[in-house]
């Protein structure tokens, strides 16, 4: 993770180059005027939110820095959201290390950067079209049929399964978790004492993660074992009778 000092330096550098760009050609290509914030929010949730917390976007990833906290100081220091937008845009194209580069490109990268700059450390909730830009799939309860349970991942890439609680009868059990999103997920099952009973493959883009196990009556937890995903909300309970 970046130190606050390094981040402040980055913000300052981008502020200067943004000014230089303005003076040179009036280029407002990192300004919000042409960015589509609704599209930016949808892409942020789908491609970035599994690793980053951003309150207004409703994301709770913990692999990368909390983006509200990351930019609170710069905004308070008066750097302006245009500058933050430039920093986020640079980060998308040229991340330092662990973050995959170019998860979004072209206009989409501008849209995401504009949304993050607009939302970071703002407090309150998104309004208007932004408020309904992303819907979390309704979470429901599931019951195993013929020893088989379906617990799909949220198709928009949010850290959730579409099932919050499931029931099954004792015996052989297969759990299938389809993941239509681009964010990798798996599904794992553990008993109430924390013993792992099985873990499916990591999948994305429509792949299915499958656990085959035997269960006895009791309470279990299903969860995604990728770093930060369970903590972000990707878990639920399985009750076996
Ligand atoms: C697989 C996890 C992962 C994904 C997905 C991801 N990031 Fe990151 N991000 C990180 C990590 C780790 C860091 C810190 C290290 C670094 O800067 O490369 C980071 C750093 C950042 C920073 C710098 C924050 C600071 O403290 O200065 C920004 C801004 C950022 N990411 C935005 C995004 C955006 C926008 C997306 C989606 C296009 C995204 N990230 C997708 C893991 C991720």
Coordinates of N, CA and C in Angstrom, one line a residue, residues 111-227:
X111 N -14.5 7.5 -17.4 CA -15.8 7.4 -16.6 C -15.6 6.9 -15.2
X112 N -14.8 5.9 -15.1 CA -14.6 5.3 -13.7 C -13.8 6.4 -12.9
X113 N -12.8 7.0 -13.4 CA -12.0 8.0 -12.7 C -12.9 9.1 -12.3
X114 N -13.8 9.6 -13.1 CA -14.7 10.7 -12.8 C -15.6 10.3 -11.7
X115 N -16.1 9.0 -11.8 CA -17.1 8.6 -10.7 C -16.3 8.5 -9.3
X116 N -15.2 7.9 -9.3 CA -14.4 7.8 -8.1 C -14.1 9.2 -7.5
X117 N -13.7 10.1 -8.4 CA -13.4 11.5 -7.9 C -14.6 12.2 -7.4
X118 N -15.7 11.9 -8.0 CA -17.0 12.5 -7.6 C -17.5 11.9 -6.3
X119 N -17.2 10.7 -6.0 CA -17.8 10.0 -4.8 C -16.9 9.9 -3.6
X120 N -15.6 10.0 -3.8 CA -14.6 9.7 -2.7 C -14.8 10.7 -1.5
X121 N -14.9 10.2 -0.4 CA -14.9 11.0 0.9 C -16.0 12.0 0.9
X122 N -17.1 11.7 0.2 CA -18.1 12.7 0.1 C -19.2 12.6 1.2
X123 N -19.4 11.4 1.8 CA -20.5 11.3 2.7 C -21.8 11.2 2.0
X124 N -22.9 10.9 2.7 CA -24.2 10.8 2.1 C -24.3 9.7 1.1
X125 N -25.4 9.8 0.3 CA -25.7 8.7 -0.7 C -25.7 9.4 -2.1
X126 N -25.4 8.5 -3.1 CA -25.6 9.0 -4.5 C -27.1 9.3 -4.7
X127 N -27.3 10.3 -5.6 CA -28.7 10.8 -5.9 C -29.0 10.5 -7.3
X128 N -30.3 10.7 -7.6 CA -30.7 10.6 -9.0 C -30.4 9.3 -9.7
X129 N -29.9 9.4 -11.0 CA -29.6 8.3 -11.8 C -28.5 7.4 -11.1
X130 N -27.6 8.1 -10.4 CA -26.5 7.3 -9.8 C -27.0 6.4 -8.7
X131 N -28.1 6.8 -8.0 CA -28.7 6.1 -6.9 C -29.2 4.7 -7.4
X132 N -29.6 4.6 -8.6 CA -30.2 3.3 -9.1 C -29.3 2.7 -10.2
X133 N -28.0 3.2 -10.3 CA -27.1 2.7 -11.4 C -26.8 1.2 -11.2
X134 N -26.7 0.8 -9.9 CA -26.3 -0.6 -9.7 C -27.3 -1.2 -8.7
X135 N -27.8 -2.3 -9.1 CA -28.7 -3.0 -8.2 C -28.0 -4.2 -7.7
X136 N -28.1 -4.4 -6.4 CA -27.6 -5.7 -5.9 C -28.7 -6.7 -6.1
X137 N -28.3 -7.9 -6.6 CA -29.3 -8.9 -6.9 C -29.9 -9.2 -5.5
X138 N -31.2 -9.4 -5.6 CA -32.0 -9.7 -4.4 C -31.4 -11.0 -3.8
X139 N -31.2 -11.0 -2.5 CA -30.7 -12.2 -1.8 C -31.9 -13.1 -1.4
X140 N -31.8 -14.4 -1.7 CA -33.0 -15.2 -1.3 C -32.5 -16.4 -0.5
X141 N -33.4 -17.2 -0.1 CA -33.1 -18.5 0.6 C -33.1 -19.6 -0.4
X142 N -32.3 -20.6 -0.3 CA -32.3 -21.7 -1.2 C -32.4 -23.0 -0.4
X143 N -33.0 -24.0 -1.1 CA -33.2 -25.4 -0.5 C -32.6 -26.4 -1.5
X144 N -31.8 -27.3 -0.9 CA -31.2 -28.3 -1.8 C -32.2 -29.2 -2.3
X145 N -32.0 -29.6 -3.6 CA -32.9 -30.5 -4.3 C -32.1 -31.7 -4.8
X146 N -32.5 -32.9 -4.4 CA -31.7 -34.1 -4.8 C -30.2 -34.0 -4.5
X147 N -29.9 -33.4 -3.3 CA -28.6 -33.3 -2.9 C -27.8 -32.3 -3.6
X148 N -28.4 -31.3 -4.2 CA -27.7 -30.3 -5.0 C -28.3 -28.9 -4.6
X149 N -27.3 -28.0 -4.4 CA -27.6 -26.6 -4.1 C -27.0 -25.7 -5.1
X150 N -27.8 -24.6 -5.5 CA -27.2 -23.6 -6.3 C -27.1 -22.3 -5.6
X151 N -25.8 -21.8 -5.5 CA -25.6 -20.6 -4.8 C -24.7 -19.7 -5.7
X152 N -25.3 -19.0 -6.6 CA -24.5 -18.2 -7.6 C -24.0 -16.9 -7.0
X153 N -22.9 -16.5 -7.6 CA -22.3 -15.2 -7.1 C -23.1 -14.0 -7.8
X154 N -23.1 -12.9 -7.1 CA -23.8 -11.7 -7.6 C -23.3 -11.4 -9.0
X155 N -24.1 -11.4 -10.0 CA -23.7 -11.2 -11.4 C -23.0 -9.9 -11.7
X156 N -23.3 -8.8 -10.9 CA -22.7 -7.5 -11.1 C -21.3 -7.4 -10.6
X157 N -20.7 -8.4 -9.9 CA -19.4 -8.3 -9.4 C -19.3 -7.8 -7.9
X158 N -20.5 -7.6 -7.3 CA -20.5 -7.2 -5.9 C -20.1 -8.4 -5.0
X159 N -19.6 -8.1 -3.8 CA -19.1 -9.2 -2.9 C -20.3 -9.8 -2.2
X160 N -21.1 -10.6 -2.9 CA -22.3 -11.3 -2.4 C -22.6 -12.5 -3.2
X161 N -23.3 -13.4 -2.6 CA -23.9 -14.5 -3.4 C -25.4 -14.1 -3.5
X162 N -26.1 -14.6 -4.4 CA -27.5 -14.3 -4.5 C -28.4 -15.0 -3.5
X163 N -27.7 -15.9 -2.7 CA -28.3 -16.7 -1.6 C -27.7 -16.3 -0.3
X164 N -28.5 -16.0 0.7 CA -27.9 -15.6 2.0 C -28.0 -16.8 3.0
X165 N -29.0 -17.6 2.8 CA -29.2 -18.8 3.7 C -29.7 -20.0 2.9
X166 N -29.2 -21.2 3.2 CA -29.6 -22.3 2.5 C -29.9 -23.5 3.5
X167 N -30.7 -24.4 3.1 CA -31.0 -25.6 3.9 C -30.8 -26.9 3.0
X168 N -30.4 -27.9 3.7 CA -30.2 -29.2 3.0 C -30.5 -30.3 4.0
X169 N -30.6 -31.5 3.5 CA -30.8 -32.7 4.4 C -29.4 -33.4 4.4
X170 N -29.2 -34.1 5.5 CA -27.9 -34.8 5.7 C -27.6 -35.8 4.6
X171 N -26.3 -35.9 4.3 CA -25.9 -36.8 3.3 C -25.0 -36.1 2.3
X172 N -24.9 -36.8 1.1 CA -24.0 -36.2 0.0 C -24.6 -34.9 -0.5
X173 N -23.8 -33.9 -0.6 CA -24.2 -32.6 -1.1 C -23.3 -32.0 -2.1
X174 N -23.8 -31.5 -3.2 CA -23.1 -30.8 -4.2 C -23.5 -29.3 -4.2
X175 N -22.6 -28.4 -4.1 CA -22.9 -27.0 -4.2 C -22.3 -26.4 -5.5
X176 N -23.1 -25.8 -6.3 CA -22.7 -25.2 -7.6 C -22.8 -23.7 -7.5
X177 N -21.8 -23.0 -7.8 CA -21.8 -21.5 -7.7 C -21.4 -20.9 -9.0
X178 N -22.3 -20.5 -9.8 CA -22.0 -19.9 -11.1 C -21.6 -18.4 -10.9
X179 N -20.5 -18.0 -11.6 CA -20.1 -16.6 -11.4 C -20.0 -15.9 -12.8
X180 N -21.1 -15.1 -13.1 CA -21.2 -14.5 -14.4 C -20.3 -13.2 -14.4
X181 N -19.8 -12.7 -13.3 CA -19.0 -11.5 -13.3 C -17.6 -11.7 -13.7
X182 N -16.9 -10.6 -13.9 CA -15.5 -10.7 -14.3 C -14.5 -10.8 -13.1
X183 N -15.1 -10.6 -11.9 CA -14.3 -10.7 -10.6 C -14.2 -12.2 -10.2
X184 N -13.0 -12.7 -10.1 CA -12.9 -14.1 -9.7 C -13.5 -14.5 -8.4
X185 N -14.2 -15.6 -8.3 CA -14.7 -16.0 -7.0 C -14.6 -17.6 -7.0
X186 N -14.8 -18.1 -5.8 CA -15.0 -19.5 -5.6 C -16.1 -19.7 -4.6
X187 N -16.3 -21.0 -4.2 CA -17.2 -21.2 -3.1 C -16.6 -22.3 -2.2
X188 N -16.6 -22.1 -0.9 CA -16.1 -23.0 0.0 C -17.1 -23.3 1.2
X189 N -16.9 -24.4 1.9 CA -17.9 -24.7 2.9 C -17.1 -25.1 4.2
X190 N -17.5 -24.5 5.3 CA -16.8 -24.9 6.6 C -17.9 -25.2 7.6
X191 N -17.5 -26.1 8.6 CA -18.4 -26.4 9.7 C -18.3 -25.3 10.7
X192 N -19.1 -25.4 11.8 CA -19.2 -24.3 12.8 C -17.9 -24.2 13.6
X193 N -17.1 -25.3 13.6 CA -15.8 -25.2 14.3 C -14.7 -24.7 13.4
X194 N -15.0 -24.3 12.2 CA -14.0 -23.7 11.3 C -13.3 -24.7 10.4
X195 N -13.7 -26.0 10.4 CA -13.1 -27.0 9.6 C -13.6 -26.9 8.1
X196 N -12.6 -26.7 7.2 CA -13.0 -26.6 5.8 C -13.4 -28.0 5.2
X197 N -14.6 -28.1 4.7 CA -15.2 -29.3 4.1 C -15.0 -29.5 2.6
X198 N -14.6 -28.4 2.0 CA -14.5 -28.4 0.6 C -14.4 -27.0 0.0
X199 N -13.7 -27.0 -1.2 CA -13.6 -25.7 -1.8 C -13.5 -25.9 -3.3
X200 N -14.3 -25.1 -4.0 CA -14.4 -25.2 -5.5 C -13.3 -24.4 -6.2
X201 N -13.2 -24.6 -7.5 CA -12.2 -23.8 -8.3 C -12.6 -22.3 -8.3
X202 N -11.6 -21.5 -8.6 CA -11.8 -20.1 -8.8 C -12.2 -19.9 -10.2
X203 N -13.4 -19.2 -10.4 CA -14.0 -19.0 -11.7 C -14.4 -17.6 -11.9
X204 N -14.6 -17.2 -13.2 CA -15.2 -15.9 -13.5 C -15.9 -16.1 -14.9
X205 N -16.6 -15.1 -15.4 CA -17.1 -15.1 -16.7 C -18.0 -16.2 -17.1
X206 N -18.8 -16.7 -16.1 CA -19.8 -17.7 -16.4 C -19.4 -19.1 -15.9
X207 N -18.1 -19.2 -15.3 CA -17.7 -20.5 -14.8 C -18.4 -20.9 -13.6
X208 N -18.4 -22.2 -13.3 CA -19.1 -22.7 -12.1 C -18.1 -23.4 -11.1
X209 N -18.1 -22.9 -9.9 CA -17.3 -23.4 -8.8 C -18.1 -24.5 -8.1
X210 N -17.5 -25.7 -7.9 CA -18.3 -26.8 -7.3 C -17.6 -27.4 -6.1
X211 N -18.4 -27.6 -5.1 CA -18.0 -28.3 -3.9 C -18.8 -29.6 -3.8
X212 N -18.1 -30.7 -3.6 CA -18.8 -32.0 -3.3 C -18.4 -32.5 -1.9
X213 N -19.3 -32.7 -1.1 CA -19.0 -33.1 0.3 C -20.1 -33.9 0.9
X214 N -19.9 -34.3 2.1 CA -20.9 -35.0 2.9 C -21.2 -34.2 4.1
X215 N -22.5 -34.0 4.4 CA -22.8 -33.1 5.5 C -23.7 -33.9 6.5
X216 N -23.5 -33.5 7.8 CA -24.3 -34.1 8.9 C -25.1 -32.9 9.4
X217 N -26.2 -33.2 10.2 CA -27.0 -32.1 10.7 C -26.2 -31.1 11.5
X218 N -26.5 -29.9 11.3 CA -25.7 -28.8 12.0 C -25.7 -27.5 11.1
X219 N -24.9 -26.6 11.6 CA -24.8 -25.3 10.9 C -23.5 -25.1 10.3
X220 N -23.5 -24.7 9.0 CA -22.3 -24.5 8.3 C -22.2 -23.1 7.7
X221 N -21.1 -22.7 7.2 CA -21.0 -21.4 6.5 C -20.4 -21.6 5.1
X222 N -21.1 -21.1 4.1 CA -20.4 -21.1 2.8 C -19.9 -19.7 2.5
X223 N -18.7 -19.6 1.8 CA -18.1 -18.3 1.6 C -17.1 -18.4 0.5
X224 N -16.7 -17.2 0.0 CA -15.7 -17.1 -1.0 C -14.3 -17.0 -0.4
X225 N -13.4 -17.9 -0.8 CA -12.1 -17.9 0.0 C -11.1 -16.9 -0.6
X226 N -11.4 -16.1 -1.6 CA -10.4 -15.2 -2.2 C -10.2 -14.0 -1.2
X227 N -9.0 -13.5 -1.1 CA -8.7 -12.5 -0.1 C -9.7 -11.4 0.0

